[in-house]
Amino acid sequence: MNKYFLSILLLCCNAVADPFFGTTNTTENTQLIEVENDIAKNNENLTACKPSKNLFSINLPTEFEKLKLVGLIKIDNSFRALFIDEKDQLFDFRENELINNHQIEIKTITLKSITYIDWKLTQHCNTPYEVTLKL
């Protein structure tokens, strides 16, 4: 009986032991650290302030900072701002539009200037970071 008990005990110990347990655990930990770093990097671009919900949302394929203001026009009592990018693509924005991927809200447009709120640079929600571009 002792022989059977010892042989079963030795077989069970070998079956439970995994010699590669330590390496798989460290690779999982490094993958988790990489994911946490990505989450931390993405949180830097997020803002705690929420823009108005009644805005017309659009997505911009290029960075807003690389756009150049080329004109301000008035069509049927509504103003539009015309921007051009490096590839000579023309973009037009209206008042109360939100550029989703850059968190920029177009606030007011006149024939001389455009004012927008950059929600990424806003530190206090009560006093948003406003930028005015003039022709």
mmCIF file with all atom_site columns, C-alpha atoms in Angstrom:
data_model
loop_
_atom_site.group_PDB
_atom_site.id
_atom_site.type_symbol
_atom_site.label_atom_id
_atom_site.label_alt_id
_atom_site.label_comp_id
_atom_site.label_asym_id
_atom_site.label_entity_id
_atom_site.label_seq_id
_atom_site.pdbx_PDB_ins_code
_atom_site.Cartn_x
_atom_site.Cartn_y
_atom_site.Cartn_z
_atom_site.occupancy
_atom_site.B_iso_or_equiv
_atom_site.pdbx_formal_charge
_atom_site.auth_seq_id
_atom_site.auth_comp_id
_atom_site.auth_asym_id
_atom_site.auth_atom_id
_atom_site.pdbx_PDB_model_num
ATOM 1   C CA . MET A 1 1   ? 0.000   0.000  0.000   1.00 0.00 ? 1   MET A CA 1
ATOM 2   C CA . ASN A 1 2   ? 2.855   2.337  0.791   1.00 0.00 ? 2   ASN A CA 1
ATOM 3   C CA . LYS A 1 3   ? 4.351   1.685  -2.653  1.00 0.00 ? 3   LYS A CA 1
ATOM 4   C CA . TYR A 1 4   ? 1.132   2.668  -4.364  1.00 0.00 ? 4   TYR A CA 1
ATOM 5   C CA . PHE A 1 5   ? 0.715   5.718  -2.193  1.00 0.00 ? 5   PHE A CA 1
ATOM 6   C CA . LEU A 1 6   ? 4.263   6.941  -2.868  1.00 0.00 ? 6   LEU A CA 1
ATOM 7   C CA . SER A 1 7   ? 3.975   6.333  -6.610  1.00 0.00 ? 7   SER A CA 1
ATOM 8   C CA . ILE A 1 8   ? 0.632   8.164  -6.803  1.00 0.00 ? 8   ILE A CA 1
ATOM 9   C CA . LEU A 1 9   ? 2.050   11.002 -4.723  1.00 0.00 ? 9   LEU A CA 1
ATOM 10  C CA . LEU A 1 10  ? 5.084   11.363 -7.007  1.00 0.00 ? 10  LEU A CA 1
ATOM 11  C CA . LEU A 1 11  ? 2.939   11.242 -10.157 1.00 0.00 ? 11  LEU A CA 1
ATOM 12  C CA . CYS A 1 12  ? 0.530   13.853 -8.819  1.00 0.00 ? 12  CYS A CA 1
ATOM 13  C CA . CYS A 1 13  ? 3.333   16.247 -7.910  1.00 0.00 ? 13  CYS A CA 1
ATOM 14  C CA . ASN A 1 14  ? 4.787   15.994 -11.399 1.00 0.00 ? 14  ASN A CA 1
ATOM 15  C CA . ALA A 1 15  ? 1.397   16.469 -13.015 1.00 0.00 ? 15  ALA A CA 1
ATOM 16  C CA . VAL A 1 16  ? 0.622   19.625 -11.023 1.00 0.00 ? 16  VAL A CA 1
ATOM 17  C CA . ALA A 1 17  ? 4.032   21.265 -11.427 1.00 0.00 ? 17  ALA A CA 1
ATOM 18  C CA . ASP A 1 18  ? 4.368   23.438 -14.524 1.00 0.00 ? 18  ASP A CA 1
ATOM 19  C CA . PRO A 1 19  ? 7.989   24.346 -15.313 1.00 0.00 ? 19  PRO A CA 1
ATOM 20  C CA . PHE A 1 20  ? 6.908   27.170 -17.655 1.00 0.00 ? 20  PHE A CA 1
ATOM 21  C CA . PHE A 1 21  ? 4.519   28.842 -15.224 1.00 0.00 ? 21  PHE A CA 1
ATOM 22  C CA . GLY A 1 22  ? 6.945   31.641 -14.349 1.00 0.00 ? 22  GLY A CA 1
ATOM 23  C CA . THR A 1 23  ? 7.623   32.665 -17.955 1.00 0.00 ? 23  THR A CA 1
ATOM 24  C CA . THR A 1 24  ? 3.967   32.799 -19.018 1.00 0.00 ? 24  THR A CA 1
ATOM 25  C CA . ASN A 1 25  ? 3.126   34.856 -15.980 1.00 0.00 ? 25  ASN A CA 1
ATOM 26  C CA . THR A 1 26  ? 5.811   37.443 -16.775 1.00 0.00 ? 26  THR A CA 1
ATOM 27  C CA . THR A 1 27  ? 4.721   37.737 -20.403 1.00 0.00 ? 27  THR A CA 1
ATOM 28  C CA . GLU A 1 28  ? 1.151   38.298 -19.285 1.00 0.00 ? 28  GLU A CA 1
ATOM 29  C CA . ASN A 1 29  ? 2.367   40.956 -16.856 1.00 0.00 ? 29  ASN A CA 1
ATOM 30  C CA . THR A 1 30  ? 4.330   42.773 -19.559 1.00 0.00 ? 30  THR A CA 1
ATOM 31  C CA . GLN A 1 31  ? 1.289   42.704 -21.828 1.00 0.00 ? 31  GLN A CA 1
ATOM 32  C CA . LEU A 1 32  ? -0.858  44.137 -19.038 1.00 0.00 ? 32  LEU A CA 1
ATOM 33  C CA . ILE A 1 33  ? 1.699   46.879 -18.414 1.00 0.00 ? 33  ILE A CA 1
ATOM 34  C CA . GLU A 1 34  ? 1.686   47.785 -22.120 1.00 0.00 ? 34  GLU A CA 1
ATOM 35  C CA . VAL A 1 35  ? -2.119  47.980 -22.117 1.00 0.00 ? 35  VAL A CA 1
ATOM 36  C CA . GLU A 1 36  ? -2.091  50.148 -18.986 1.00 0.00 ? 36  GLU A CA 1
ATOM 37  C CA . ASN A 1 37  ? 0.459   52.480 -20.593 1.00 0.00 ? 37  ASN A CA 1
ATOM 38  C CA . ASP A 1 38  ? -1.758  52.805 -23.679 1.00 0.00 ? 38  ASP A CA 1
ATOM 39  C CA . ILE A 1 39  ? -4.736  53.612 -21.473 1.00 0.00 ? 39  ILE A CA 1
ATOM 40  C CA . ALA A 1 40  ? -2.692  56.230 -19.618 1.00 0.00 ? 40  ALA A CA 1
ATOM 41  C CA . LYS A 1 41  ? -1.582  57.826 -22.899 1.00 0.00 ? 41  LYS A CA 1
ATOM 42  C CA . ASN A 1 42  ? -5.174  57.956 -24.157 1.00 0.00 ? 42  ASN A CA 1
ATOM 43  C CA . ASN A 1 43  ? -6.360  59.539 -20.900 1.00 0.00 ? 43  ASN A CA 1
ATOM 44  C CA . GLU A 1 44  ? -3.972  62.451 -21.444 1.00 0.00 ? 44  GLU A CA 1
ATOM 45  C CA . ASN A 1 45  ? -5.986  63.459 -24.522 1.00 0.00 ? 45  ASN A CA 1
ATOM 46  C CA . LEU A 1 46  ? -9.357  63.188 -22.817 1.00 0.00 ? 46  LEU A CA 1
ATOM 47  C CA . THR A 1 47  ? -11.081 66.060 -21.105 1.00 0.00 ? 47  THR A CA 1
ATOM 48  C CA . ALA A 1 48  ? -13.347 66.035 -18.088 1.00 0.00 ? 48  ALA A CA 1
ATOM 49  C CA . CYS A 1 49  ? -15.513 68.786 -19.582 1.00 0.00 ? 49  CYS A CA 1
ATOM 50  C CA . LYS A 1 50  ? -18.322 67.772 -21.879 1.00 0.00 ? 50  LYS A CA 1
ATOM 51  C CA . PRO A 1 51  ? -19.315 70.054 -24.761 1.00 0.00 ? 51  PRO A CA 1
ATOM 52  C CA . SER A 1 52  ? -22.962 70.818 -25.408 1.00 0.00 ? 52  SER A CA 1
ATOM 53  C CA . LYS A 1 53  ? -25.026 67.892 -26.647 1.00 0.00 ? 53  LYS A CA 1
ATOM 54  C CA . ASN A 1 54  ? -26.988 69.899 -29.208 1.00 0.00 ? 54  ASN A CA 1
ATOM 55  C CA . LEU A 1 55  ? -23.954 70.411 -31.447 1.00 0.00 ? 55  LEU A CA 1
ATOM 56  C CA . PHE A 1 56  ? -23.576 68.964 -34.924 1.00 0.00 ? 56  PHE A CA 1
ATOM 57  C CA . SER A 1 57  ? -20.705 66.456 -34.692 1.00 0.00 ? 57  SER A CA 1
ATOM 58  C CA . ILE A 1 58  ? -18.184 65.891 -37.460 1.00 0.00 ? 58  ILE A CA 1
ATOM 59  C CA . ASN A 1 59  ? -14.926 63.954 -37.804 1.00 0.00 ? 59  ASN A CA 1
ATOM 60  C CA . LEU A 1 60  ? -11.883 65.573 -39.345 1.00 0.00 ? 60  LEU A CA 1
ATOM 61  C CA . PRO A 1 61  ? -9.355  63.396 -41.226 1.00 0.00 ? 61  PRO A CA 1
ATOM 62  C CA . THR A 1 62  ? -6.431  65.770 -40.533 1.00 0.00 ? 62  THR A CA 1
ATOM 63  C CA . GLU A 1 63  ? -5.215  67.597 -37.451 1.00 0.00 ? 63  GLU A CA 1
ATOM 64  C CA . PHE A 1 64  ? -7.029  70.844 -36.748 1.00 0.00 ? 64  PHE A CA 1
ATOM 65  C CA . GLU A 1 65  ? -3.796  72.645 -35.849 1.00 0.00 ? 65  GLU A CA 1
ATOM 66  C CA . LYS A 1 66  ? -2.465  72.040 -39.374 1.00 0.00 ? 66  LYS A CA 1
ATOM 67  C CA . LEU A 1 67  ? -5.441  73.764 -41.012 1.00 0.00 ? 67  LEU A CA 1
ATOM 68  C CA . LYS A 1 68  ? -5.095  77.319 -42.292 1.00 0.00 ? 68  LYS A CA 1
ATOM 69  C CA . LEU A 1 69  ? -7.978  79.794 -42.235 1.00 0.00 ? 69  LEU A CA 1
ATOM 70  C CA . VAL A 1 70  ? -8.477  81.064 -45.791 1.00 0.00 ? 70  VAL A CA 1
ATOM 71  C CA . GLY A 1 71  ? -11.892 82.697 -45.700 1.00 0.00 ? 71  GLY A CA 1
ATOM 72  C CA . LEU A 1 72  ? -15.089 83.567 -43.874 1.00 0.00 ? 72  LEU A CA 1
ATOM 73  C CA . ILE A 1 73  ? -18.325 83.692 -45.854 1.00 0.00 ? 73  ILE A CA 1
ATOM 74  C CA . LYS A 1 74  ? -21.990 84.414 -45.196 1.00 0.00 ? 74  LYS A CA 1
ATOM 75  C CA . ILE A 1 75  ? -24.630 82.341 -46.978 1.00 0.00 ? 75  ILE A CA 1
ATOM 76  C CA . ASP A 1 76  ? -28.318 82.903 -46.153 1.00 0.00 ? 76  ASP A CA 1
ATOM 77  C CA . ASN A 1 77  ? -27.704 84.480 -42.737 1.00 0.00 ? 77  ASN A CA 1
ATOM 78  C CA . SER A 1 78  ? -25.309 81.727 -41.654 1.00 0.00 ? 78  SER A CA 1
ATOM 79  C CA . PHE A 1 79  ? -21.559 82.155 -41.490 1.00 0.00 ? 79  PHE A CA 1
ATOM 80  C CA . ARG A 1 80  ? -19.017 79.559 -42.592 1.00 0.00 ? 80  ARG A CA 1
ATOM 81  C CA . ALA A 1 81  ? -15.284 79.369 -42.019 1.00 0.00 ? 81  ALA A CA 1
ATOM 82  C CA . LEU A 1 82  ? -13.149 77.965 -44.811 1.00 0.00 ? 82  LEU A CA 1
ATOM 83  C CA . PHE A 1 83  ? -9.959  76.127 -43.933 1.00 0.00 ? 83  PHE A CA 1
ATOM 84  C CA . ILE A 1 84  ? -7.386  74.450 -46.156 1.00 0.00 ? 84  ILE A CA 1
ATOM 85  C CA . ASP A 1 85  ? -4.922  71.705 -45.223 1.00 0.00 ? 85  ASP A CA 1
ATOM 86  C CA . GLU A 1 86  ? -1.476  70.706 -46.509 1.00 0.00 ? 86  GLU A CA 1
ATOM 87  C CA . LYS A 1 87  ? -3.011  68.623 -49.321 1.00 0.00 ? 87  LYS A CA 1
ATOM 88  C CA . ASP A 1 88  ? -5.096  71.602 -50.528 1.00 0.00 ? 88  ASP A CA 1
ATOM 89  C CA . GLN A 1 89  ? -8.344  70.051 -49.301 1.00 0.00 ? 89  GLN A CA 1
ATOM 90  C CA . LEU A 1 90  ? -11.008 72.593 -48.412 1.00 0.00 ? 90  LEU A CA 1
ATOM 91  C CA . PHE A 1 91  ? -13.013 72.244 -45.179 1.00 0.00 ? 91  PHE A CA 1
ATOM 92  C CA . ASP A 1 92  ? -15.935 74.401 -44.131 1.00 0.00 ? 92  ASP A CA 1
ATOM 93  C CA . PHE A 1 93  ? -17.214 74.742 -40.591 1.00 0.00 ? 93  PHE A CA 1
ATOM 94  C CA . ARG A 1 94  ? -20.387 76.327 -39.265 1.00 0.00 ? 94  ARG A CA 1
ATOM 95  C CA . GLU A 1 95  ? -21.281 77.691 -35.857 1.00 0.00 ? 95  GLU A CA 1
ATOM 96  C CA . ASN A 1 96  ? -22.178 75.128 -33.194 1.00 0.00 ? 96  ASN A CA 1
ATOM 97  C CA . GLU A 1 97  ? -20.207 72.301 -34.783 1.00 0.00 ? 97  GLU A CA 1
ATOM 98  C CA . LEU A 1 98  ? -18.091 69.902 -32.759 1.00 0.00 ? 98  LEU A CA 1
ATOM 99  C CA . ILE A 1 99  ? -15.018 68.278 -34.253 1.00 0.00 ? 99  ILE A CA 1
ATOM 100 C CA . ASN A 1 100 ? -15.118 64.977 -32.376 1.00 0.00 ? 100 ASN A CA 1
ATOM 101 C CA . ASN A 1 101 ? -11.625 63.598 -32.750 1.00 0.00 ? 101 ASN A CA 1
ATOM 102 C CA . HIS A 1 102 ? -9.996  66.907 -31.708 1.00 0.00 ? 102 HIS A CA 1
ATOM 103 C CA . GLN A 1 103 ? -12.603 68.061 -29.137 1.00 0.00 ? 103 GLN A CA 1
ATOM 104 C CA . ILE A 1 104 ? -12.954 71.485 -30.772 1.00 0.00 ? 104 ILE A CA 1
ATOM 105 C CA . GLU A 1 105 ? -16.250 73.363 -30.691 1.00 0.00 ? 105 GLU A CA 1
ATOM 106 C CA . ILE A 1 106 ? -16.850 76.141 -33.219 1.00 0.00 ? 106 ILE A CA 1
ATOM 107 C CA . LYS A 1 107 ? -18.479 78.854 -31.140 1.00 0.00 ? 107 LYS A CA 1
ATOM 108 C CA . THR A 1 108 ? -18.974 81.990 -33.254 1.00 0.00 ? 108 THR A CA 1
ATOM 109 C CA . ILE A 1 109 ? -18.147 83.071 -36.786 1.00 0.00 ? 109 ILE A CA 1
ATOM 110 C CA . THR A 1 110 ? -18.293 86.634 -38.075 1.00 0.00 ? 110 THR A CA 1
ATOM 111 C CA . LEU A 1 111 ? -17.027 88.167 -41.302 1.00 0.00 ? 111 LEU A CA 1
ATOM 112 C CA . LYS A 1 112 ? -13.784 89.129 -39.532 1.00 0.00 ? 112 LYS A CA 1
ATOM 113 C CA . SER A 1 113 ? -13.011 86.285 -37.118 1.00 0.00 ? 113 SER A CA 1
ATOM 114 C CA . ILE A 1 114 ? -13.819 82.810 -35.838 1.00 0.00 ? 114 ILE A CA 1
ATOM 115 C CA . THR A 1 115 ? -13.893 81.791 -32.184 1.00 0.00 ? 115 THR A CA 1
ATOM 116 C CA . TYR A 1 116 ? -13.638 78.175 -31.096 1.00 0.00 ? 116 TYR A CA 1
ATOM 117 C CA . ILE A 1 117 ? -13.262 76.286 -27.825 1.00 0.00 ? 117 ILE A CA 1
ATOM 118 C CA . ASP A 1 118 ? -10.459 73.761 -27.482 1.00 0.00 ? 118 ASP A CA 1
ATOM 119 C CA . TRP A 1 119 ? -11.819 71.335 -24.882 1.00 0.00 ? 119 TRP A CA 1
ATOM 120 C CA . LYS A 1 120 ? -8.508  69.439 -24.678 1.00 0.00 ? 120 LYS A CA 1
ATOM 121 C CA . LEU A 1 121 ? -6.730  72.536 -23.362 1.00 0.00 ? 121 LEU A CA 1
ATOM 122 C CA . THR A 1 122 ? -9.553  73.532 -21.010 1.00 0.00 ? 122 THR A CA 1
ATOM 123 C CA . GLN A 1 123 ? -8.604  73.180 -17.355 1.00 0.00 ? 123 GLN A CA 1
ATOM 124 C CA . HIS A 1 124 ? -11.822 74.493 -15.784 1.00 0.00 ? 124 HIS A CA 1
ATOM 125 C CA . CYS A 1 125 ? -15.185 73.713 -17.348 1.00 0.00 ? 125 CYS A CA 1
ATOM 126 C CA . ASN A 1 126 ? -16.643 77.062 -16.302 1.00 0.00 ? 126 ASN A CA 1
ATOM 127 C CA . THR A 1 127 ? -13.965 78.992 -18.212 1.00 0.00 ? 127 THR A CA 1
ATOM 128 C CA . PRO A 1 128 ? -13.253 77.105 -21.454 1.00 0.00 ? 128 PRO A CA 1
ATOM 129 C CA . TYR A 1 129 ? -10.082 77.735 -23.447 1.00 0.00 ? 129 TYR A CA 1
ATOM 130 C CA . GLU A 1 130 ? -11.225 79.951 -26.332 1.00 0.00 ? 130 GLU A CA 1
ATOM 131 C CA . VAL A 1 131 ? -9.160  80.734 -29.407 1.00 0.00 ? 131 VAL A CA 1
ATOM 132 C CA . THR A 1 132 ? -9.961  83.541 -31.848 1.00 0.00 ? 132 THR A CA 1
ATOM 133 C CA . LEU A 1 133 ? -8.604  83.460 -35.395 1.00 0.00 ? 133 LEU A CA 1
ATOM 134 C CA . LYS A 1 134 ? -8.778  86.632 -37.470 1.00 0.00 ? 134 LYS A CA 1
ATOM 135 C CA . LEU A 1 135 ? -8.378  87.106 -41.192 1.00 0.00 ? 135 LEU A CA 1
#
